[in-house]
PDB file of C-alpha atoms in Angstrom:
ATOM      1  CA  UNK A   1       0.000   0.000   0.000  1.00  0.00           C
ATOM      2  CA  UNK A   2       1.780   3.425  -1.264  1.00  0.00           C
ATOM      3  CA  UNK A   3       0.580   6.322   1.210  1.00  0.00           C
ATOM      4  CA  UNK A   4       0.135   9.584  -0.781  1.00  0.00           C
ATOM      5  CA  UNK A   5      -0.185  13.038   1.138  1.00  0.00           C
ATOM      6  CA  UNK A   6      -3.174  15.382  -0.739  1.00  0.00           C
ATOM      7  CA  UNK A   7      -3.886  18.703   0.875  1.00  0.00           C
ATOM      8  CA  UNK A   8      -7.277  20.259  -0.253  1.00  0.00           C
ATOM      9  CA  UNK A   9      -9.360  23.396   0.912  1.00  0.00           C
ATOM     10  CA  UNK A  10     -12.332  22.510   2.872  1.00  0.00           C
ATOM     11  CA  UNK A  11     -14.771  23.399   0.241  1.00  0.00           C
ATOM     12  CA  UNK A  12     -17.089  22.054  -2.241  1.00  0.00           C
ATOM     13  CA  UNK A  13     -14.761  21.606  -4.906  1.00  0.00           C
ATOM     14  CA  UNK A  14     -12.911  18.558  -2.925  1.00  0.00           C
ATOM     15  CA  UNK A  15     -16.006  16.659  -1.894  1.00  0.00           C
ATOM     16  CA  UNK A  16     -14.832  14.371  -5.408  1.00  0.00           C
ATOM     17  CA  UNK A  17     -12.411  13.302  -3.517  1.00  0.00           C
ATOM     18  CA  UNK A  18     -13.714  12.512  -0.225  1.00  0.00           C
ATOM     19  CA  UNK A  19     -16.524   9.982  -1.976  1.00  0.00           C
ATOM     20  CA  UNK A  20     -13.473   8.321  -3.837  1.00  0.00           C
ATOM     21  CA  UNK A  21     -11.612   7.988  -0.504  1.00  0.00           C
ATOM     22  CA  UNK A  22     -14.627   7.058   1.192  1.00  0.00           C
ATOM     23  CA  UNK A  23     -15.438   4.694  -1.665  1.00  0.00           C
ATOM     24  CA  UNK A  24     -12.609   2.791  -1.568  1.00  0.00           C
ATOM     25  CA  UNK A  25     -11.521   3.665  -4.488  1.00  0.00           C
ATOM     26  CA  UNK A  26      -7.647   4.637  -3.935  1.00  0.00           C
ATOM     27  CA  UNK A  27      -7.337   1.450  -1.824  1.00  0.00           C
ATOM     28  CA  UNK A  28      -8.747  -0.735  -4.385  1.00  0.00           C
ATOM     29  CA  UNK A  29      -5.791   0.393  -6.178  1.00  0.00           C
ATOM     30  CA  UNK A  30      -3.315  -0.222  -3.434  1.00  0.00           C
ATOM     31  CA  UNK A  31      -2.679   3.405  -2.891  1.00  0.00           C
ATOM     32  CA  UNK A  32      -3.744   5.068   0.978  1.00  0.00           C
ATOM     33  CA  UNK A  33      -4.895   8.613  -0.271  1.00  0.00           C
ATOM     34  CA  UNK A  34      -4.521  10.716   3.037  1.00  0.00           C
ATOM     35  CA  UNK A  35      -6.113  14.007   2.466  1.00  0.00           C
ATOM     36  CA  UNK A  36      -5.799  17.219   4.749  1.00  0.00           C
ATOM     37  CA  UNK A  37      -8.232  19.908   4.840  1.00  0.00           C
ATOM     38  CA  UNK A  38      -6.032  23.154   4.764  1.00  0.00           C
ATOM     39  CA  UNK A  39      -8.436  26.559   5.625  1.00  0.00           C
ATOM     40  CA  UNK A  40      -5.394  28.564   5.821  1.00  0.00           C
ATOM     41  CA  UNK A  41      -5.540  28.322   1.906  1.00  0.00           C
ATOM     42  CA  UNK A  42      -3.027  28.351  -0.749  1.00  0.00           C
ATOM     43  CA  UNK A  43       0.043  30.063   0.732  1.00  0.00           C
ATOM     44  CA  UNK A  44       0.081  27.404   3.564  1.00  0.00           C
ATOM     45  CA  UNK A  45      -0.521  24.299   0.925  1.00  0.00           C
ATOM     46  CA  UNK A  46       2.404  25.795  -1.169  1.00  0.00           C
ATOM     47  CA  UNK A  47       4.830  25.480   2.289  1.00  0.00           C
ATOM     48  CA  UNK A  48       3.163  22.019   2.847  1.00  0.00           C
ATOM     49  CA  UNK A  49       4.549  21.496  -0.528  1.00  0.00           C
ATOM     50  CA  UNK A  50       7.878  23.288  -0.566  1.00  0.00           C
ATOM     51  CA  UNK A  51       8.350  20.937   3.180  1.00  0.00           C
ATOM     52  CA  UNK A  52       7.350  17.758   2.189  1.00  0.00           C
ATOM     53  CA  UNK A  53       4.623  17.779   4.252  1.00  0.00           C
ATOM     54  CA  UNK A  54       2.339  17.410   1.402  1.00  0.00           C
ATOM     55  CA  UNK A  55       2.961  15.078  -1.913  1.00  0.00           C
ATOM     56  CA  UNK A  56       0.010  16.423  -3.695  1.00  0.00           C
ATOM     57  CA  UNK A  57      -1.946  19.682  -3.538  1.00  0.00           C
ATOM     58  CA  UNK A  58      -5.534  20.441  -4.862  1.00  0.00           C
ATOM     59  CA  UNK A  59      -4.482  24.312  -5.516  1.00  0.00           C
ATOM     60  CA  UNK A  60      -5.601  27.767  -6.932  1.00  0.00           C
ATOM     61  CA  UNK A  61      -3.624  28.229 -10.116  1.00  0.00           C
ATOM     62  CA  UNK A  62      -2.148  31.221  -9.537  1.00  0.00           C
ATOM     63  CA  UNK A  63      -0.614  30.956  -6.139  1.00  0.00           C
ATOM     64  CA  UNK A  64       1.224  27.827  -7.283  1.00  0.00           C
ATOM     65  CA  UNK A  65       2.323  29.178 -10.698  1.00  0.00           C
ATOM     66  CA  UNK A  66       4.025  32.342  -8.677  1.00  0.00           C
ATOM     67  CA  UNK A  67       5.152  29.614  -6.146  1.00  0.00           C
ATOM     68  CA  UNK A  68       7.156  27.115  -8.557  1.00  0.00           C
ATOM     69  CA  UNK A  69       8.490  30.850 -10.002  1.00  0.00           C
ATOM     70  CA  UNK A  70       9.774  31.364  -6.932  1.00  0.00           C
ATOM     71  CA  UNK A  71      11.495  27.965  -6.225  1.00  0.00           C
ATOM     72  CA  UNK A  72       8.632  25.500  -5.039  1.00  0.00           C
ATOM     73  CA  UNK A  73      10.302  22.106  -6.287  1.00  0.00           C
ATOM     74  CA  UNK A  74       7.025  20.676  -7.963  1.00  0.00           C
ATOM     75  CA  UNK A  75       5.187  20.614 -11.219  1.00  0.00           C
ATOM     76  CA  UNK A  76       1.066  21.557 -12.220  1.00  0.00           C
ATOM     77  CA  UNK A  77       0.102  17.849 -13.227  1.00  0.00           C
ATOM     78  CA  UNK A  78      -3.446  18.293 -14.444  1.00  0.00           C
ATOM     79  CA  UNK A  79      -6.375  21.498 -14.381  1.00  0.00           C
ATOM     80  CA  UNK A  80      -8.677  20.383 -11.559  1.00  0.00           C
ATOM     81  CA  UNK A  81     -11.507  22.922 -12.003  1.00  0.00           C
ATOM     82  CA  UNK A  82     -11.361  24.743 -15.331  1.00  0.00           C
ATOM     83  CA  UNK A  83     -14.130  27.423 -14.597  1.00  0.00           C
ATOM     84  CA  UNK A  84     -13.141  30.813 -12.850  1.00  0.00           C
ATOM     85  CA  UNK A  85     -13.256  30.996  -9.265  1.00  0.00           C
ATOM     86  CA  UNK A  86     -15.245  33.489  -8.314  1.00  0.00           C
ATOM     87  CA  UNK A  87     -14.346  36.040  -5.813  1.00  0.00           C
ATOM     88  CA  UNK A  88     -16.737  37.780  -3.332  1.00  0.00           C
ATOM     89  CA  UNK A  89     -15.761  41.380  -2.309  1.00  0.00           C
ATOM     90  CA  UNK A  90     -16.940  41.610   1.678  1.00  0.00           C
ATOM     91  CA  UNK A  91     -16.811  43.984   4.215  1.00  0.00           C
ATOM     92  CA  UNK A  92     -18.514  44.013   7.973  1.00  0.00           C
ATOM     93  CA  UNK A  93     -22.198  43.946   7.071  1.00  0.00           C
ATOM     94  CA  UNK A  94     -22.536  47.327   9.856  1.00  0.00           C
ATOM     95  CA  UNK A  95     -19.323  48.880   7.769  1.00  0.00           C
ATOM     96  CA  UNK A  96     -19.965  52.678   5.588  1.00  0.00           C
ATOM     97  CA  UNK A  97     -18.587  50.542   2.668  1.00  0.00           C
ATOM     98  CA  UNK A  98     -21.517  50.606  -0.556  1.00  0.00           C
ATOM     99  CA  UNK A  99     -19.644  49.558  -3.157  1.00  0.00           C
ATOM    100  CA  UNK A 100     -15.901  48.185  -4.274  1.00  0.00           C
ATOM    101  CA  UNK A 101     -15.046  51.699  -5.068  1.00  0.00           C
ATOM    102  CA  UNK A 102     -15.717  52.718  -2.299  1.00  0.00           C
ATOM    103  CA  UNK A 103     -12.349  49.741  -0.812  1.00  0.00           C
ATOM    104  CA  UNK A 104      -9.692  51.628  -2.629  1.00  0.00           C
ATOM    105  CA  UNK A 105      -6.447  52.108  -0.310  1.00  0.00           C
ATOM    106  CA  UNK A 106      -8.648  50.653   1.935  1.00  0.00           C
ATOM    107  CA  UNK A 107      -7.073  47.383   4.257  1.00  0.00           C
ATOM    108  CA  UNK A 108      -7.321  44.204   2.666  1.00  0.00           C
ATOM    109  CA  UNK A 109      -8.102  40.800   4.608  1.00  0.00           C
ATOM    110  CA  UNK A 110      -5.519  37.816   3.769  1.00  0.00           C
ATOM    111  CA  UNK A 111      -5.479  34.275   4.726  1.00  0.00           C
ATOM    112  CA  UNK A 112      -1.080  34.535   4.269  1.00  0.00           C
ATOM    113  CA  UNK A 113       1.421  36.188   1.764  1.00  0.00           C
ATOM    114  CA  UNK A 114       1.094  34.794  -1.168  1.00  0.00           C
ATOM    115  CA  UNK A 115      -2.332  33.104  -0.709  1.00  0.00           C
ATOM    116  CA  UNK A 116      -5.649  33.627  -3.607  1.00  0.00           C
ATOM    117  CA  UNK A 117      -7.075  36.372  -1.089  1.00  0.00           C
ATOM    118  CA  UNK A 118      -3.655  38.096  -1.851  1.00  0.00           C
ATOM    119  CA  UNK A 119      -3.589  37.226  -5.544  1.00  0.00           C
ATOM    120  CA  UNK A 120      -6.864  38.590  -6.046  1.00  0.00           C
ATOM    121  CA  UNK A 121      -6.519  41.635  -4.373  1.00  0.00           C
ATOM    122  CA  UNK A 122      -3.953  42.259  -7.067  1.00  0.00           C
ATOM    123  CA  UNK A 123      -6.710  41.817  -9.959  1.00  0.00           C
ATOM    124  CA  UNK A 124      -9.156  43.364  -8.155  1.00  0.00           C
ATOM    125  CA  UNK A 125      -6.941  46.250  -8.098  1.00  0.00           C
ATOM    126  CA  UNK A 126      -6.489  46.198 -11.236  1.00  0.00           C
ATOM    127  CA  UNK A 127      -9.484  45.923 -12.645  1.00  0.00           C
ATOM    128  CA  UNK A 128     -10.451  48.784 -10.717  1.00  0.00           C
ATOM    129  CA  UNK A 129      -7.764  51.344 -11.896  1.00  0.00           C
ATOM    130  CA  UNK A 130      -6.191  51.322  -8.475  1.00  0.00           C
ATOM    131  CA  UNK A 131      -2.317  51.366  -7.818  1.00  0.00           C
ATOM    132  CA  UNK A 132      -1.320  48.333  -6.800  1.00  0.00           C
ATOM    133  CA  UNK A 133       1.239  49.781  -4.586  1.00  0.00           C
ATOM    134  CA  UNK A 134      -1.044  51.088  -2.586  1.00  0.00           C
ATOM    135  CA  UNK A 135      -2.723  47.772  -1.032  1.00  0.00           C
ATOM    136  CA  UNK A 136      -2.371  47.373   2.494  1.00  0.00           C
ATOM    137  CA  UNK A 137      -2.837  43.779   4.173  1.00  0.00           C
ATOM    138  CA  UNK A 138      -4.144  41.967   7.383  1.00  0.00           C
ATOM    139  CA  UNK A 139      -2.897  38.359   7.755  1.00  0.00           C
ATOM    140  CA  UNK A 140      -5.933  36.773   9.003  1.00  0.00           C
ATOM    141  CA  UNK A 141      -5.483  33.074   8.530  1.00  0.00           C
ATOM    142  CA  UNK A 142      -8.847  31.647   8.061  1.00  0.00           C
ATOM    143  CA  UNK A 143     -12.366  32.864   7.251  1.00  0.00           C
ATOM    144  CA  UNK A 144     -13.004  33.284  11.193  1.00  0.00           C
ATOM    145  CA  UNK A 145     -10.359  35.180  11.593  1.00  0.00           C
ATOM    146  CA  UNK A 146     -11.429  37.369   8.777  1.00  0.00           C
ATOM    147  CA  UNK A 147     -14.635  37.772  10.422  1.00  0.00           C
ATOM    148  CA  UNK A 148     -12.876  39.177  13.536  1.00  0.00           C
ATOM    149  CA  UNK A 149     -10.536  41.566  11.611  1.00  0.00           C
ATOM    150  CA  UNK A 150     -13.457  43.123   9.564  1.00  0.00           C
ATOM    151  CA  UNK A 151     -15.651  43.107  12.578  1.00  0.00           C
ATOM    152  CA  UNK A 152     -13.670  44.838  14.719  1.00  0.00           C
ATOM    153  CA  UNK A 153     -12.117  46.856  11.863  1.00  0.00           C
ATOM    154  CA  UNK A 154      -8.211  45.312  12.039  1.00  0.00           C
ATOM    155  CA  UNK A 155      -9.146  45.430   7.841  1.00  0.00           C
ATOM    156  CA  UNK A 156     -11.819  46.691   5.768  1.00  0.00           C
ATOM    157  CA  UNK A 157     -12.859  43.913   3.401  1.00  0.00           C
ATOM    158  CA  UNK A 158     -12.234  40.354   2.289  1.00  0.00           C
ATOM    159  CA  UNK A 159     -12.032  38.749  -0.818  1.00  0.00           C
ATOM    160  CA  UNK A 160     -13.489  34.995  -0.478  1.00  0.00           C
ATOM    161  CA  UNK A 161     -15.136  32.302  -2.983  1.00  0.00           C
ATOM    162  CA  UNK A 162     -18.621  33.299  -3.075  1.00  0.00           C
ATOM    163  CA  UNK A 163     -20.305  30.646  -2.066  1.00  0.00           C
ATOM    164  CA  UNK A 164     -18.341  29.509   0.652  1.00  0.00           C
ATOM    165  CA  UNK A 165     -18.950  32.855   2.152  1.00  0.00           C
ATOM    166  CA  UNK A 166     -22.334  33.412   1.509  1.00  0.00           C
ATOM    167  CA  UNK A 167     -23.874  31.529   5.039  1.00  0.00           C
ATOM    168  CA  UNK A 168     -21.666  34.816   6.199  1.00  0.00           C
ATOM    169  CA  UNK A 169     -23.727  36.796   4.234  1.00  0.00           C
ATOM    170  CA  UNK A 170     -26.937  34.987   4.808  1.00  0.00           C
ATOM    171  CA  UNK A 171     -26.599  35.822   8.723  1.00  0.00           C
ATOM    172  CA  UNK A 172     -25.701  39.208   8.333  1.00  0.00           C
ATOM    173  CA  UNK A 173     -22.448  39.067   9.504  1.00  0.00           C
ATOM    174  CA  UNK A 174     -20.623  40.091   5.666  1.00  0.00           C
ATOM    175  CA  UNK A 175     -22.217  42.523   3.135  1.00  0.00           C
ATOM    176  CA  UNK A 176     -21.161  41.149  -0.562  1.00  0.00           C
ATOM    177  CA  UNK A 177     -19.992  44.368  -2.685  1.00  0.00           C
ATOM    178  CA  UNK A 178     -19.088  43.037  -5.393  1.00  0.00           C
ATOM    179  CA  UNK A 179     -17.357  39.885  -7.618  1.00  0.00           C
ATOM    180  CA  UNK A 180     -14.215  39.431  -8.913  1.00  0.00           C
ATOM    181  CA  UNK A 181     -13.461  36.576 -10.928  1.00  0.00           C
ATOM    182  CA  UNK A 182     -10.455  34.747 -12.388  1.00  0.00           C
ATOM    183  CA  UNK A 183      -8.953  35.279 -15.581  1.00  0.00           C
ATOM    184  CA  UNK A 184      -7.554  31.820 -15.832  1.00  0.00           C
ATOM    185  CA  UNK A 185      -8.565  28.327 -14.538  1.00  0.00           C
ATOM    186  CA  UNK A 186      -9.528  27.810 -10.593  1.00  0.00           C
ATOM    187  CA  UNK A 187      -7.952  25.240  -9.423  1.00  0.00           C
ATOM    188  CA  UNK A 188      -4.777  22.815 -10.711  1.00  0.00           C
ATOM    189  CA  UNK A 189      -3.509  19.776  -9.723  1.00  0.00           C
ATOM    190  CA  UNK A 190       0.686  19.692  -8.373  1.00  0.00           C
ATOM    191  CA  UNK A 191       3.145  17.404  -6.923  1.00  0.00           C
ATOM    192  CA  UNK A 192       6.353  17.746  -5.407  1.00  0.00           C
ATOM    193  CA  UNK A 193       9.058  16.997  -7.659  1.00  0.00           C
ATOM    194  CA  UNK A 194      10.900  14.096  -5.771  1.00  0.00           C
ATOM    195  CA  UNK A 195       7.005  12.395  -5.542  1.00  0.00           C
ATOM    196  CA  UNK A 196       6.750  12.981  -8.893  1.00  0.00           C
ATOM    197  CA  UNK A 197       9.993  11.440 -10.124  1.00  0.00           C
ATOM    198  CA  UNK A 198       9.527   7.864  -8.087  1.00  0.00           C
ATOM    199  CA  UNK A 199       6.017   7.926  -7.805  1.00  0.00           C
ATOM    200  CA  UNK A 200       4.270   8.839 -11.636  1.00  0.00           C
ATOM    201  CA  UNK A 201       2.609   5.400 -12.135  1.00  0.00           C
ATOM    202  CA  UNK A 202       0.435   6.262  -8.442  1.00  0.00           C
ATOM    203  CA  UNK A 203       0.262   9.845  -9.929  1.00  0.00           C
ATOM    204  CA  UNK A 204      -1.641   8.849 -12.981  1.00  0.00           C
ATOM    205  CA  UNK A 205      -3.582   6.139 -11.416  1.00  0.00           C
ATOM    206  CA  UNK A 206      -4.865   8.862  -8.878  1.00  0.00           C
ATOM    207  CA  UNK A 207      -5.994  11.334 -11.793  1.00  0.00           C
ATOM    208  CA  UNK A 208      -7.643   8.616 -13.316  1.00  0.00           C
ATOM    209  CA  UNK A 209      -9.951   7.713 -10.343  1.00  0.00           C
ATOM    210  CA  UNK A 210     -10.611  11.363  -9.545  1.00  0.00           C
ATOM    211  CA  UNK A 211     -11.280  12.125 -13.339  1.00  0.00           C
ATOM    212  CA  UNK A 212     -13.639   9.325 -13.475  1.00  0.00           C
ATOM    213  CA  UNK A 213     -15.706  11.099 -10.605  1.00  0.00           C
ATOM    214  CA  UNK A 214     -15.548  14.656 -11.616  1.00  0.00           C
ATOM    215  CA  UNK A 215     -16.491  13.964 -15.040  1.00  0.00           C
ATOM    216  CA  UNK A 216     -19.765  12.855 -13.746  1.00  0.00           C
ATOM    217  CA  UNK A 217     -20.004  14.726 -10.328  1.00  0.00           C
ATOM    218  CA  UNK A 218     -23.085  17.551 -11.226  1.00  0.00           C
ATOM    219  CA  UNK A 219     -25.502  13.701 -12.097  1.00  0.00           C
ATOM    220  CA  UNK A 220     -24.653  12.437  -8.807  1.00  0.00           C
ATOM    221  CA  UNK A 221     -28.467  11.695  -7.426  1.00  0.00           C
ATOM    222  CA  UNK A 222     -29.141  14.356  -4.658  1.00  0.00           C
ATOM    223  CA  UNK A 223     -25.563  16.254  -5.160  1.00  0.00           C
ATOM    224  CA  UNK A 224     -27.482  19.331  -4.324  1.00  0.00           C
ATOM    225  CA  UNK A 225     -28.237  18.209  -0.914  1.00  0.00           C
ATOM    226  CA  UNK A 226     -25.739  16.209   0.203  1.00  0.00           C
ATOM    227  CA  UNK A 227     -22.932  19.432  -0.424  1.00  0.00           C
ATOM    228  CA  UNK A 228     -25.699  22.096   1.029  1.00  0.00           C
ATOM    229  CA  UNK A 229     -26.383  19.950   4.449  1.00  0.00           C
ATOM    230  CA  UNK A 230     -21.824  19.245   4.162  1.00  0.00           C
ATOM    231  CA  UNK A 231     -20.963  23.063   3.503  1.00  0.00           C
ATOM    232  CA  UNK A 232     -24.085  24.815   5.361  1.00  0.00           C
ATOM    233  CA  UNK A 233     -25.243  26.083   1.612  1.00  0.00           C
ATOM    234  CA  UNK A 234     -28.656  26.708   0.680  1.00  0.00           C
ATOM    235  CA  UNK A 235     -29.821  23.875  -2.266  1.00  0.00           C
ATOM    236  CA  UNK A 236     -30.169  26.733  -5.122  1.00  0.00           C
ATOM    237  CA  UNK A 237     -26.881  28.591  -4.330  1.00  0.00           C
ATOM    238  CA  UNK A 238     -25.180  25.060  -4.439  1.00  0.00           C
ATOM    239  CA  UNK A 239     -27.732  24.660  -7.912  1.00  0.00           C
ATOM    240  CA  UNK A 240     -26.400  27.627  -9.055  1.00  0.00           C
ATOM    241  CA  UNK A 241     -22.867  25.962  -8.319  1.00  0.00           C
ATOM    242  CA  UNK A 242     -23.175  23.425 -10.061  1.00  0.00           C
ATOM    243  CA  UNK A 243     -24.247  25.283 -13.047  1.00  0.00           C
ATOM    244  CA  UNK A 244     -21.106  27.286 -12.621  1.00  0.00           C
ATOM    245  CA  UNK A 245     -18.607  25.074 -12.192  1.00  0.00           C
ATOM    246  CA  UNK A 246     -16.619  23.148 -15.090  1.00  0.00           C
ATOM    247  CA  UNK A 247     -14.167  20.268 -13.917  1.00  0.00           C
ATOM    248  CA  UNK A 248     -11.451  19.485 -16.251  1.00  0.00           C
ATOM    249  CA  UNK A 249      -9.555  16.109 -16.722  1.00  0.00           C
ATOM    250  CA  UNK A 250      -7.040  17.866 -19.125  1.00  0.00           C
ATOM    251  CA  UNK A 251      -3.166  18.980 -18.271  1.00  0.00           C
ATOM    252  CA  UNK A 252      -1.987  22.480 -18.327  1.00  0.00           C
ATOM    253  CA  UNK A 253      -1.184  22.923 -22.050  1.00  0.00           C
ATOM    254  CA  UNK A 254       1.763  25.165 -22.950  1.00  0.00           C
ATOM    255  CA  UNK A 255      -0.489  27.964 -25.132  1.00  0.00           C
ATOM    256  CA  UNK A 256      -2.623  28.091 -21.647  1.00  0.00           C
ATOM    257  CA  UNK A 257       0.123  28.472 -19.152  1.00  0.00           C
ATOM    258  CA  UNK A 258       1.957  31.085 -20.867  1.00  0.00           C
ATOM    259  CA  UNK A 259      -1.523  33.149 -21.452  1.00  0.00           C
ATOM    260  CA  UNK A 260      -2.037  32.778 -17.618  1.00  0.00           C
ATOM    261  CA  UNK A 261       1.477  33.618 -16.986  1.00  0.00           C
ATOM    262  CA  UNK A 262       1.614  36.497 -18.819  1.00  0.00           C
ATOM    263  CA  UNK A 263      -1.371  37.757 -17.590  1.00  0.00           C
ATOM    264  CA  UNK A 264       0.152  37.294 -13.832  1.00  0.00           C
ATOM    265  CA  UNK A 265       2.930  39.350 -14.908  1.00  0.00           C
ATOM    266  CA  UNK A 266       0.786  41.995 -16.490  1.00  0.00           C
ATOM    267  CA  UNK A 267      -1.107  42.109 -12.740  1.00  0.00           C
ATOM    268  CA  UNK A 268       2.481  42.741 -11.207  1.00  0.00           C
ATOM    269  CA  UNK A 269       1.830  39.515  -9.117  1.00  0.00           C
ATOM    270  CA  UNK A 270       5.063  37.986 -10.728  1.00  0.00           C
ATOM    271  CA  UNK A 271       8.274  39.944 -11.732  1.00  0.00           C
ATOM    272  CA  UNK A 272       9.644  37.563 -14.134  1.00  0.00           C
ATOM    273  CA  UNK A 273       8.663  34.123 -15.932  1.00  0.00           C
ATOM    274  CA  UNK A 274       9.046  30.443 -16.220  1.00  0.00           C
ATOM    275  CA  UNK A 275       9.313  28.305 -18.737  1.00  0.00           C
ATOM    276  CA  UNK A 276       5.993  25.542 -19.120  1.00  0.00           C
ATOM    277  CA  UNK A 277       8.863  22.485 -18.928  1.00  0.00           C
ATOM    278  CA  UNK A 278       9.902  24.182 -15.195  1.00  0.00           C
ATOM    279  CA  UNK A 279       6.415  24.027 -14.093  1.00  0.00           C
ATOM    280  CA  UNK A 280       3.977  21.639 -16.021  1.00  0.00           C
ATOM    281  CA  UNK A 281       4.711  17.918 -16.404  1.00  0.00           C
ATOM    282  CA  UNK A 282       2.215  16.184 -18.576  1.00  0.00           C
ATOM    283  CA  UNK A 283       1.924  12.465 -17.372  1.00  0.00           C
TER     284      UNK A 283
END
């Protein structure tokens, strides 16, 4: 039995692989998938990676492409999710705040340096005409610690998925300004390099029993219900979800990853650029 490391989110775009753990489906195969839910996000998954801690990570795409830039030993195996993510702009629901222009050199609420809520904050920014320079950030660690800071008004908004947030929203606690979503692809698939280079065989078996699943996930019987009662969703924002969300069972191809790294550079969120070889590995 080969034991494999995955670190995930907690959010709706993993449950795939929970019913494949909880299927049996990895064992079958001889391999002992242990997944770890991560809230931190991104910029913690990326040090799982860089540490060993973590063989595989279920990732957003452009943390990890700045992250390999900047010396994580590992390689984008596969596109996970290839829809957008899609960003929700919050601030305190009792907050003077109307509208995202109303955010600008405002304080931004961040999981960690170098995390999506980061990232985002970058193309939000730019979107909006704002300097970039300018942005000014909390570390917050996790969504409840994001709740403190823009309660008690340590930062001024938070940039979230939407749907994850929106029980927040639904309670009154966050006000949703606005949405920002990705230019490029959600969420990728990457493994350290060493895992990679004595392990590919267990790689590709793994992408084939989680491709298998996604490719059919939305005509799961009762998906609806089983992620609203899992995630505390109500059944038509998870409906409108579903309708949302595209999975992919494709790798990174080369004309893709240099359209999303160039438009990372263009955002300033990287300051120079890779080559796909250094980063992608096609199995």
């Amino acid at each position: 039995m080969k034991t494999v490391n995955i670190v995930g989110v907690p959010e709706h775009f993993n449950l795939p692989w929970h019913l494949c753990i909880e299927n049996g489906e990895f064992e079958a195969e001889n391999i002992d998938l242990q997944w770890k839910d991560i809230p931190e996000g991104t910029g913690k998954m990326c040090q799982m990676l860089r540490d060993g801690e973590a063989d595989i990570a279920v990732i957003l795409t452009e943390g990890i492409v700045k992250d390999i830039l900047n010396g994580n030993p590992s390689k984008i195996v596969q596109i996970y999710v290839q829809s957008p993510l899609i960003w929700g702009i919050h601030v305190a629901s009792k907050s003077d705040y109307q509208s995202v222009k109303d955010l600008e050199n405002k304080k931004v609420a961040i999981s960690r340096i170098g995390s999506g809520s980061q990232l985002m904050a970058y193309v939000n920014a730019a979107e909006q005409g704002w300097e970039s320079d300018d942005l000014k950030f909390e570390i917050i660690n996790t969504i409840d610690g994001a709740v403190e800071a823009l309660t008690n008004g340590t930062a001024d908004y938070f940039m979230w998925e939407r749907f994850m947030t929106k029980p927040l929203v639904d309670k009154g606690i966050f006000r949703r300004v606005g949405d920002c979503p990705t230019p490029w692809p959600s969420f990728v698939i990457t493994v350290r390099d060493e895992f990679l280079k004595k392990n590919a065989k267990t790689v590709e078996k793994i992408l084939e029993i989680i491709n298998k699943t996604t490719q059919d996930f939305a005509e799961i019987p009762n998906i609806d219900k089983t992620l609203a009662e899992l995630f505390n969703q109500k059944r038509e924002d998870i409906q409108e979800w579903l309708k949302l969300t595209q999975w992919s069972q494709k790798h990174l191809n080369e004309k893709a990853f240099i359209k999303i790294q160039n438009q990372l550079f263009d955002l300033g969120i990287i300051d120079k650029k890779s080559t796909f070889v250094e980063t992608v590995k096609a199995l």
